[in-house]
Each structure stands twice: as C-alpha cells, then as structure tokens.
XYZ file of C-alpha atoms in Angstrom:
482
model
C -50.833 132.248 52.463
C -49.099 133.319 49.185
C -52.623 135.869 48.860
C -51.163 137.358 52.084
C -48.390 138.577 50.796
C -47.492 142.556 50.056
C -48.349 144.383 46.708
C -44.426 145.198 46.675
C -43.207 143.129 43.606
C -39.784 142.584 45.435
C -41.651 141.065 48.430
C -43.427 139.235 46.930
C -40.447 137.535 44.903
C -38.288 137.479 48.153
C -41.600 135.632 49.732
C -41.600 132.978 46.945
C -38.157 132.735 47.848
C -38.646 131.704 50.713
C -41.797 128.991 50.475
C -38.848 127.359 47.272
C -36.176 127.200 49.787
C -38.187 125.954 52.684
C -39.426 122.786 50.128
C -43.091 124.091 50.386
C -43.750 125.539 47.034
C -45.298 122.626 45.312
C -48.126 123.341 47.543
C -49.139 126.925 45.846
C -47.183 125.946 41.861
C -50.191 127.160 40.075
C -50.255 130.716 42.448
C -46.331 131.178 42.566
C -46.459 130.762 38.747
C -49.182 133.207 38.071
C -47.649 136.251 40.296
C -44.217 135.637 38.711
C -45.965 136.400 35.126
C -47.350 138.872 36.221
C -44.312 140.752 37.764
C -42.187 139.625 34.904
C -44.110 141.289 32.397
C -45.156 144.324 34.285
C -42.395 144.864 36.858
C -38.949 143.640 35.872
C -37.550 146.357 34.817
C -37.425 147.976 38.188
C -35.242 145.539 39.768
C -32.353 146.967 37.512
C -32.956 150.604 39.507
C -30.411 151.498 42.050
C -32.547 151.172 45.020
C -32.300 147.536 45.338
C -29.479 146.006 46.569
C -27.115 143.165 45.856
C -28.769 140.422 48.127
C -32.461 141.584 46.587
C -31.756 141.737 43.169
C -29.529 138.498 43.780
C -32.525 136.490 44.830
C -34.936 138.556 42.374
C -32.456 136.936 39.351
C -32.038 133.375 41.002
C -36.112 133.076 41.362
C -36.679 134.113 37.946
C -33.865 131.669 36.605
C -35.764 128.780 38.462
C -39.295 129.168 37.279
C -37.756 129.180 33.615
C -37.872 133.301 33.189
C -34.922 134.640 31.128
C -33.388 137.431 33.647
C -30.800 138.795 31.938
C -27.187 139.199 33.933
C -27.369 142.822 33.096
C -29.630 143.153 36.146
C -26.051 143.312 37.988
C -24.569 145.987 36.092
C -25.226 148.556 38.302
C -22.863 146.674 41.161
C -20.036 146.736 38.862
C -16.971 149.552 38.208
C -15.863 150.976 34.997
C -13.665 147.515 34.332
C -16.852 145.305 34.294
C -15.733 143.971 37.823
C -17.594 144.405 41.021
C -17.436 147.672 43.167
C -14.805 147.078 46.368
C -18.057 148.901 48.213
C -19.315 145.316 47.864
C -16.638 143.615 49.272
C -18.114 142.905 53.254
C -21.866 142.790 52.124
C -21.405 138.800 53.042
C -25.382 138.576 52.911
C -25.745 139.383 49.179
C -22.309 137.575 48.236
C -23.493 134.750 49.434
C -27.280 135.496 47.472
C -24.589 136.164 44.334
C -23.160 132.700 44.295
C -25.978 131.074 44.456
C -27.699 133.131 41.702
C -24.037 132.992 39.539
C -20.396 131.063 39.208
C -17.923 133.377 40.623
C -14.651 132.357 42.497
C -15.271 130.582 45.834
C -12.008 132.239 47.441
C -13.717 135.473 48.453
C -16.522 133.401 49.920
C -14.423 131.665 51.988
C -12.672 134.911 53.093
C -16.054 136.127 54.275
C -17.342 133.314 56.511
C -14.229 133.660 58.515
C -15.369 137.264 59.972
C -18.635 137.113 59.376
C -21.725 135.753 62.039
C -21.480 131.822 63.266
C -24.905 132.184 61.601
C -24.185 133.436 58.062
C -20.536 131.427 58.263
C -23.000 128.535 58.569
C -24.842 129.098 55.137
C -21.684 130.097 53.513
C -20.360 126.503 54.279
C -23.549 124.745 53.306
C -23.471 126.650 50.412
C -19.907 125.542 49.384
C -20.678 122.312 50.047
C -23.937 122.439 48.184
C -24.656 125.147 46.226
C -28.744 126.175 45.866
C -28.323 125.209 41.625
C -26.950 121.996 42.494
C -28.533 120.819 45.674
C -31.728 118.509 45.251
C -34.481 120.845 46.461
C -35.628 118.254 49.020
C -32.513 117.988 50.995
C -31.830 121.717 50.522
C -35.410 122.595 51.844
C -34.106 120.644 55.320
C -31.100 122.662 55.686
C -32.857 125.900 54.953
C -35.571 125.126 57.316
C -32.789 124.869 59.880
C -30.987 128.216 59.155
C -34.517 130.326 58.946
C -35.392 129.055 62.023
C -32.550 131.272 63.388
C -33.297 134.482 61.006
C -34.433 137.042 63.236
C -37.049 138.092 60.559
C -38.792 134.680 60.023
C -42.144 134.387 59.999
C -43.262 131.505 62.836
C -46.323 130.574 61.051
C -44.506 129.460 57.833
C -41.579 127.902 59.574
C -44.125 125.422 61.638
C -45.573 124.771 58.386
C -42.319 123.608 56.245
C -41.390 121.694 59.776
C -44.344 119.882 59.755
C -44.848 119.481 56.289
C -41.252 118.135 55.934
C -42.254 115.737 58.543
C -45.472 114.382 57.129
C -43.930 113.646 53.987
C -40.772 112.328 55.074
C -43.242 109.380 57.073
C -44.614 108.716 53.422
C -41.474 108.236 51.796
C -40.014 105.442 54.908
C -43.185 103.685 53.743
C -42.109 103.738 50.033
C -38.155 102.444 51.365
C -40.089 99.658 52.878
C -41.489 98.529 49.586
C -38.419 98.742 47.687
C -37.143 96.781 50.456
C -39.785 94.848 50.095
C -39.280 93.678 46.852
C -35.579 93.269 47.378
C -36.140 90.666 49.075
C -38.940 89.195 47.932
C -37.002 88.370 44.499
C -34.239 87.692 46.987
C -31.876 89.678 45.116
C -28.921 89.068 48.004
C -28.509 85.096 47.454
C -29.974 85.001 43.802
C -27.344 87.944 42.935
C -24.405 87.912 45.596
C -22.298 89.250 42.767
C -24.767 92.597 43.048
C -24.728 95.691 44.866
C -27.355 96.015 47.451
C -28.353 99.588 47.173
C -32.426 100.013 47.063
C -32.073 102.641 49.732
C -29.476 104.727 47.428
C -32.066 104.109 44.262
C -34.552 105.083 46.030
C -32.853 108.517 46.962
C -31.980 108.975 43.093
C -35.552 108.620 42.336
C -36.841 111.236 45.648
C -34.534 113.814 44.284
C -36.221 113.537 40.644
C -39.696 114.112 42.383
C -40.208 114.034 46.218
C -43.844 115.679 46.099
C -46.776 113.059 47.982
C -48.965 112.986 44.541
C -46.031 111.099 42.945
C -45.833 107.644 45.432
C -47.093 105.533 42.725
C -44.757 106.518 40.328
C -41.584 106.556 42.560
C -42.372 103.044 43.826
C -42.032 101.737 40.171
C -39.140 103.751 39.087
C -37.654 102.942 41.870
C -38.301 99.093 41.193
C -36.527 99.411 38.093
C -33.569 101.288 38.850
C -33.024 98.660 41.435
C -32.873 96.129 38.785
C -30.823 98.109 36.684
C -28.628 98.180 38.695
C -28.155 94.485 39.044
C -28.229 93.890 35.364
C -24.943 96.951 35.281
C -23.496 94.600 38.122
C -23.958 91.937 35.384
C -22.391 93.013 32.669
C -19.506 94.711 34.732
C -18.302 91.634 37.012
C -20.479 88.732 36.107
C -21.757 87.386 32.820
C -19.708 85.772 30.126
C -19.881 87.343 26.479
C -21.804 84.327 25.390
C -24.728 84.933 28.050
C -24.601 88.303 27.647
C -25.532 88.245 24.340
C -28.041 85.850 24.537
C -29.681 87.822 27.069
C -29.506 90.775 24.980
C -30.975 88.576 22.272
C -33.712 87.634 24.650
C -34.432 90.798 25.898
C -35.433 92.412 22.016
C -37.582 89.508 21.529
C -39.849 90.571 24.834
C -41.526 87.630 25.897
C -41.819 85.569 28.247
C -40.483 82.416 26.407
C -37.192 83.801 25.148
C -36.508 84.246 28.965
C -36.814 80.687 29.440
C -34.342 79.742 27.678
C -31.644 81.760 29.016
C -29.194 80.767 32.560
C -31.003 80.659 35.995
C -29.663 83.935 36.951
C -30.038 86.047 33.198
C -33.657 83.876 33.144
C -34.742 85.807 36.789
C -33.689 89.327 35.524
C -35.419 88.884 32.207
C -38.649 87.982 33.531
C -38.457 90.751 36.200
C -37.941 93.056 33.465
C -41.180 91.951 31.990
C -43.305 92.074 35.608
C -41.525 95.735 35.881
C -42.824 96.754 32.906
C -46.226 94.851 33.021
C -46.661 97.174 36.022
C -45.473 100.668 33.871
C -48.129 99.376 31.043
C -50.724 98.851 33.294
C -50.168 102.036 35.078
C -50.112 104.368 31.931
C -53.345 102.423 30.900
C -55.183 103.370 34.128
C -54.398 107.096 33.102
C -55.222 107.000 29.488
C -51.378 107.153 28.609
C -50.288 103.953 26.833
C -49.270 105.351 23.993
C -46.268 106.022 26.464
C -45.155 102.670 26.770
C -43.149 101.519 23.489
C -40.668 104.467 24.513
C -40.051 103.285 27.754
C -39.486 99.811 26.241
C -36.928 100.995 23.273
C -34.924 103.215 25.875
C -34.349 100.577 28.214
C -33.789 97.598 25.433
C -31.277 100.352 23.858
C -29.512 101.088 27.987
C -28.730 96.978 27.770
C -27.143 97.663 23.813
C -25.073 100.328 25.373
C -24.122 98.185 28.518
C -23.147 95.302 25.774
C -21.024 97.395 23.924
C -18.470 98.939 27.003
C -18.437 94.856 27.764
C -17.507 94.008 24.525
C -14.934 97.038 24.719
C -13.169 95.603 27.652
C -13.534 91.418 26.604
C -11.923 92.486 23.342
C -8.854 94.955 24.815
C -9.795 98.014 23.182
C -9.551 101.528 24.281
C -12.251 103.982 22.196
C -11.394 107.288 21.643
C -13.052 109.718 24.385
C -16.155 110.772 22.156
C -16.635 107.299 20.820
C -16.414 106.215 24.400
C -19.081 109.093 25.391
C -21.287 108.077 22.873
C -21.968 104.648 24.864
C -21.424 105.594 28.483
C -23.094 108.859 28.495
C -26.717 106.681 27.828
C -25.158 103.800 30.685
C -26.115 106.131 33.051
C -29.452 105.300 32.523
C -30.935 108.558 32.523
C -33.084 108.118 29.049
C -34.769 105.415 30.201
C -35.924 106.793 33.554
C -36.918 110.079 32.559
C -38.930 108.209 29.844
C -41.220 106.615 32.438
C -41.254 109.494 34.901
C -42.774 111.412 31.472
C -45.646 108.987 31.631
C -46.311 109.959 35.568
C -46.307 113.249 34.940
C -49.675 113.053 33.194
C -51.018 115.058 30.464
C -48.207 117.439 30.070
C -45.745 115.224 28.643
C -47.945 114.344 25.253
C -46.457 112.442 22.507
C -44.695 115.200 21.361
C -41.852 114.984 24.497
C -41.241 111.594 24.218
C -40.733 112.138 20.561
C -38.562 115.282 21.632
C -36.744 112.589 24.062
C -36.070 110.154 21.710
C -34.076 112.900 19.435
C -31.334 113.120 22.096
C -32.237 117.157 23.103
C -29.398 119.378 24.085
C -30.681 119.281 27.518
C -30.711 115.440 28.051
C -26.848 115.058 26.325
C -26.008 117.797 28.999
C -27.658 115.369 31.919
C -25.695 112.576 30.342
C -22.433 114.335 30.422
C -22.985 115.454 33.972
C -23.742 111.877 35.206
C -21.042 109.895 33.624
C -18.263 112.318 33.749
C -18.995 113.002 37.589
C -19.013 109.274 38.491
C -16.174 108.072 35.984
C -14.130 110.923 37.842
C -14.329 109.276 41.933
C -14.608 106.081 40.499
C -12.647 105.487 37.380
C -9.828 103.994 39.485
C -11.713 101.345 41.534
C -13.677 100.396 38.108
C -10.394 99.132 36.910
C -9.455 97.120 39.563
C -12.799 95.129 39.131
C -11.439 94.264 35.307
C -13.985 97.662 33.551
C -14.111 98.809 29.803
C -11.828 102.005 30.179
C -13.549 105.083 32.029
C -13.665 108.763 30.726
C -10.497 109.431 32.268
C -8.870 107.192 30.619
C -9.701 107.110 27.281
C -9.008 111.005 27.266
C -5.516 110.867 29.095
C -4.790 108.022 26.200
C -6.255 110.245 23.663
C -4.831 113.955 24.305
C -1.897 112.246 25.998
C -2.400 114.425 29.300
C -2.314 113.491 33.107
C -4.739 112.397 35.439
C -4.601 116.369 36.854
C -4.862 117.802 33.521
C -7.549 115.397 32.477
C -9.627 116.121 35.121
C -9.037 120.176 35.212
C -10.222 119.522 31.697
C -13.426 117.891 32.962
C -13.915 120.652 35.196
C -14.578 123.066 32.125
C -16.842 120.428 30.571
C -18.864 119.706 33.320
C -19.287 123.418 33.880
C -20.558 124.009 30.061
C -23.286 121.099 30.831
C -24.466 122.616 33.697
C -24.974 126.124 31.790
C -26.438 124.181 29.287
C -28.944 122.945 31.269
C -30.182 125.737 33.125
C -30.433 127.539 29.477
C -32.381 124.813 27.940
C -35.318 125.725 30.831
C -35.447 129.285 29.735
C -38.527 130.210 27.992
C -39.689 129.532 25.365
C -39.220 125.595 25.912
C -39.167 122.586 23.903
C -41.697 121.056 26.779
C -43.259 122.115 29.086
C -40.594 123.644 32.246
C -41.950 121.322 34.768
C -40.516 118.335 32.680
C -38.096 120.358 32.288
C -36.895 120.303 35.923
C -36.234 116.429 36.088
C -33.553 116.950 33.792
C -32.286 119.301 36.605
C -33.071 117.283 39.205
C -31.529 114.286 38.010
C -28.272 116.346 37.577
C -28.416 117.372 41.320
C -29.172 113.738 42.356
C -25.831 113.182 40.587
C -24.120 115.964 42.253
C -25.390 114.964 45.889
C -24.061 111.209 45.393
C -20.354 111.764 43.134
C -19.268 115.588 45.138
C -16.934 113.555 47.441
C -16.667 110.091 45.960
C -18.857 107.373 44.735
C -21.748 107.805 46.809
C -23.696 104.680 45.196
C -20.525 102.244 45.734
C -19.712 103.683 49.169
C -22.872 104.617 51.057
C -20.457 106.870 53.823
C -20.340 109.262 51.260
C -24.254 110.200 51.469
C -25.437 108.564 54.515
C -25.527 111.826 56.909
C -27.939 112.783 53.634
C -29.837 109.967 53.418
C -29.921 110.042 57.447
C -31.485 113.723 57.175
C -33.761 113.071 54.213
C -35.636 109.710 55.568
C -34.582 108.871 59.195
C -34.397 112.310 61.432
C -37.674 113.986 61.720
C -37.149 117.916 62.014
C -37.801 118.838 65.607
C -40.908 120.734 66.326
C-alpha cells in the first residue's frame, strides 16, 4: 500500500499522515521509517519554499516531530509578518489552523473563533481537537475518532478507510479477550472480599497499559503488566486507607527479603499481596527467560521494591503530621506514580532493542522519565488533591506548594500549568534524534504521558470511571460500523 504511493515527497508525508492517524501504521513501521529518511535527508528543505501551504507544511512538521526527526520551527517562517507573528492572510484558513495546533502550542481562543463559522465537519475536529489534542491523545483512541472524521473527507481513499475499520475491529476483539483475563484474575485472587478496602479498577489498568502499547504482537506482555498494575494498585489502596505503620513496615521488610517465607509471616491480607507479588514476577522471570532476556529481571525487581519505599515514605509523612516542602515532596510522589517500574518491564517485552544499556539508562532517572513523572503526579494531585484529603492522605502537590510559596489554590495551579507545559516540551525533545535509546522506547514514555492525560483532563478518571467511560466504551465495547 505505502509502495503505492506518489514520488511527490509531500504526498507521500501527507499519506503517512494519514495510515498514523487512522491507527494503522504499525503495520508498515519498518517502510514508513525508511521513506521518512530518505525525504529528510534529501528533501526537507523544500517544505520551507513558498509553494506549500500552512495545513501541508503543518502536517509535514508534526510527522517529522513524531518519528523522532528534528524539524526545525523555522519551517513556519514564511507564514509570519515582519513582527514574528502570523500573517492576518491566515486568519480563515481553519484547515491549516487547526493542522497548526496540533503540530504547535498556540492560544486556543482563535480556534474556538473558527469552529463557530466554519463546516459542521471541520467544527467537529476543531472540538475533538480541543478536547484532545493529536500530541496528547493516546494514538489508539485518536485513530477511532479519526477514522470517523475521514470517513466524511470528500478526498478519502475507500480502500484504506475499510482497512483501519476493520483493522480497528479485529484488534479491538483481541483486547475484550485480554479484559477477560484481567478479570479473570481479579477474581480468581478474589480481590473484592479479600480487599473491600480496594479500588476495583482492572478495566481502567488495563486501559493504562493499551495506551502504552495497543499493537496484537504485544498480548503477552499487556496481560502481565496489566496483572501488576492491578496489584499495585491495591497495595497504593494499602498504604493510603488501610495498613497500620507497624504492618506496613513489616511488609516493606518482607518484601526486600523476596521470598516466599518472609511472606508468611506477615497479616492475612499483607501475606496475600506479598506472595502475589512473587507469582507476578515468577511470571515476568519466566517470560524474559523464554526470550533470552533475564538479565532484565533484577531491574524490574529494584524498581518496584523501591515504588513500595516511596509509598512508605508519603505514609510515614502523613502518620507523623508533616508537610515536605514541594520538591522534597516531588522527590517521593513523582516515582508513586509507578511509572519506573512499568516501563521497566514493558523494556523487557520490547525485545532486543532495549539491551542492558536502557535499563541502565532507566535506572539513572533520564530527563525524559522525570518529565513522565511530573506529568503523572502533578495531573492527578491537581483533580484529586481535595478528595485525597478527605480519606486522611500525606499532603498532595498542591498543597505542599500553596504552604511553601504561600499562594492560592488558583495561583498554585496556574503555576502548575507552566510546569506541566515545560514537561511536555521536554518530552517530545528528549525523542529527537540522536537518542539516548532507541525512539520506539522512546514513545512509551509518550504514551504513558497521554494515558495520563486521557484519564486526569476532566477529573480523576481512575477514582471516578464517568470521567473515561464514553473512552473506554469506544476503545473496547463499540465496534466501528462497517
């Protein structure tokens, strides 16, 4: 298909375009990547000429961005006025404001001006992309509302839209049969009556995991991430609004010793989650030992041993009255939201590409994984802080830096704003070439950012599933019609 396409290097970009945002492009990686090099090196200089326009060289920039190609901004130049600001010429092109935003940050006011007298069509896309912009959308749920808005392009190409349709399908039957083995071993551990205390929420863990990878070759590997998150979350449920200090600690204790006799000698209900830790991660070993990869394991081990330090210590914090400054406070609850420890085990399914060297890259705390961290606990502390604290929580975020700086809740969170903004730039530097790691490992720091996105935009989508439901609802219940 991708062979089909035109020798015109903007074509062929605007073509790639499309197979990314219709959720098909892990299908041709290996092609996409190789034309892309290709036009980079020989051809990127002619997007800067004045005979492409603002929605081409929009898409041309965002493309490049996402495969990890440094574009630089000046490609826009040519759209802007003596001042450095955009020509008024520009002003109704709604199609390539709207390809703008989603290739750059610019104010959302002038958007919103333009869906009100522009097509039902385009106003449609302009209010998805509000909602969920392209950078911060995970691909899989993006791909299903893209499929739905190029079915009603007058220039779509039939072929290629029955072929995301039905691919979206296919694999969306795949991942109801993954739900039903988280499910499965919810209640098989019976998790409800042995943890009442405990949020029930495989179907939301699940989704976390999906949006990290969603592609069929990675079943195996979603099924036991998604095992462990599950847990995770129980043990968080633990420390936050169930366990004493006392068994807390001894569970800690237990946990460093890793075995199945320290277990034993904890409480019934710290006893069950400690061995299930164990079986979890009997199943990670055994899988990295099928693939030649278990040189992998001992980092998956320390990051999650290190996840129950960190839970420990915001326990302790609140048990003991105290209120840490906001960077001491960051320094725990940026690693409780358990990103290290997943992405450490997704690095093991990713196979060959993530040698030793990444985990060892991993365990230094890269620029790109503080960034993740900043994005997931500031966004949840910030729809959440206040129902934390009626459930007796170590101080949020918000909190400690209104105590701190002495602001407001408003000017505490306006300050978040910026911060949150700097961690998203900083992530989609850290996948410019040349890399650290490979890009496609990369990308799950990315990912994992948008999975954060999708479930803390409106509120706290893990605590209160009506937050993500129409999502979840689209992503593993609705087939596309055909």
């Amino acid at each position: 298909m991708l062979m089909g396409s035109t020798a015109d290097p903007l074509e062929n970009v605007k073509f790639i375009d499309t197979l990314l945002r219709l959720g098909v492009s892990y299908h041709f990686e290996d092609d996409i990547k190789n034309q892309l090099e290709t036009i980079f090196t020989s051809h990127h200089n002619i997007f800067s000429g004045n005979h492409h326009d603002l929605n081409s060289t929009s898409i041309v920039f965002r493309v490049f961005r996402q495969y990890g190609f440094k574009m630089s901004c000046d490609i826009f130049n040519k759209f802007k006025d003596t001042d450095g600001k955009f020509k008024e010429a520009l002003i109704d092109d709604v199609r390539g404001m709207l390809s703008l935003y989603e290739a750059l940050t610019f104010s959302t006011e002038h958007l919103k001006s333009l869906a009100k007298k522009s097509s039902p069509h385009l106003a449609k896309q302009i209010a998805n992309a509000l909602d969920q912009p392209f950078n911060k959308c995970p691909p899989r749920l993006a791909a299903r509302t893209y499929i739905s808005f190029y079915e009603e392009d007058d220039s779509r190409n039939e072929t290629l839209l029955n072929f995301a349709k039905l691919d979206f399908n296919r694999v969306q039957v795949l991942h109801k049969q993954e739900i039903s083995q988280i499910a499965r071993f919810w209640e098989d551990n019976k998790f409800s009556s042995e943890f009442s205390y405990a949020r029930e929420r495989y179907v939301e863990v699940y989704t976390w995991i999906n949006s990290l990878f969603y592609e069929p070759r990675y079943t195996q590997w979603r099924i036991i991430i998604s095992k462990l998150l599950v847990l995770i979350s129980v043990v968080d449920d633990t420390f936050d609004a169930y366990g004493t200090p006392q068994e807390l600690q001894r569970f800690v204790d237990a946990l460093k010793r890793w075995e199945i006799g320290a277990m034993d000698e904890l409480q019934d209900y710290t006893k069950l989650i400690g061995k299930t830790v164990l079986v979890i991660f009997d199943e990670i070993a055994e899988e990295a030992r099928k693939i030649g990869r278990s040189f992998c394991f001992p980092y998956a081990k320390d990051a999650l041993i290190a996840l129950v330090n960190d839970y420990h210590a915001e326990t302790k914090w609140y048990h003991d009255g105290y209120v840490p400054t906001f960077e001491e406070y960051m320094s725990v609850a940026m690693k409780t939201s358990t990103f290290d420890v997943l992405l450490m085990i997704s690095f093991i399914g990713m196979g060959k590409m993530a040698g030793r060297e990444a985990f060892e890259w991993m365990q230094k705390d890269p620029k790109i994984m503080k960034a993740l961290n900043i994005i997931g606990r500031l966004m949840d502390d910030i729809v959440s802080h206040k129902f934390e604290q009626l459930r007796e929580h170590c101080p949020s975020s918000v909190e400690c830096y209104m105590k701190q700086h002495g602001l407001s809740e408003k000017l505490t969170l306006k300050e978040f704003e910026k911060i949150l903004e700097d961690a998203w730039e900083d992530i989609n530097e850290e996948r410019m070439r040349p890399t650290a790691i490979p890009g496609d490992l990369l990308v799950l720091h990315l990912n994992f950012a948008r999975a954060s996105y999708l479930f803390y935009k409106h509120g706290d989508g893990y605590t209160n599933q009506e937050y993500v439901q129409d999502d979840i609802r689209a992503l593993f219940l609705d087939p596309i019609p055909t």
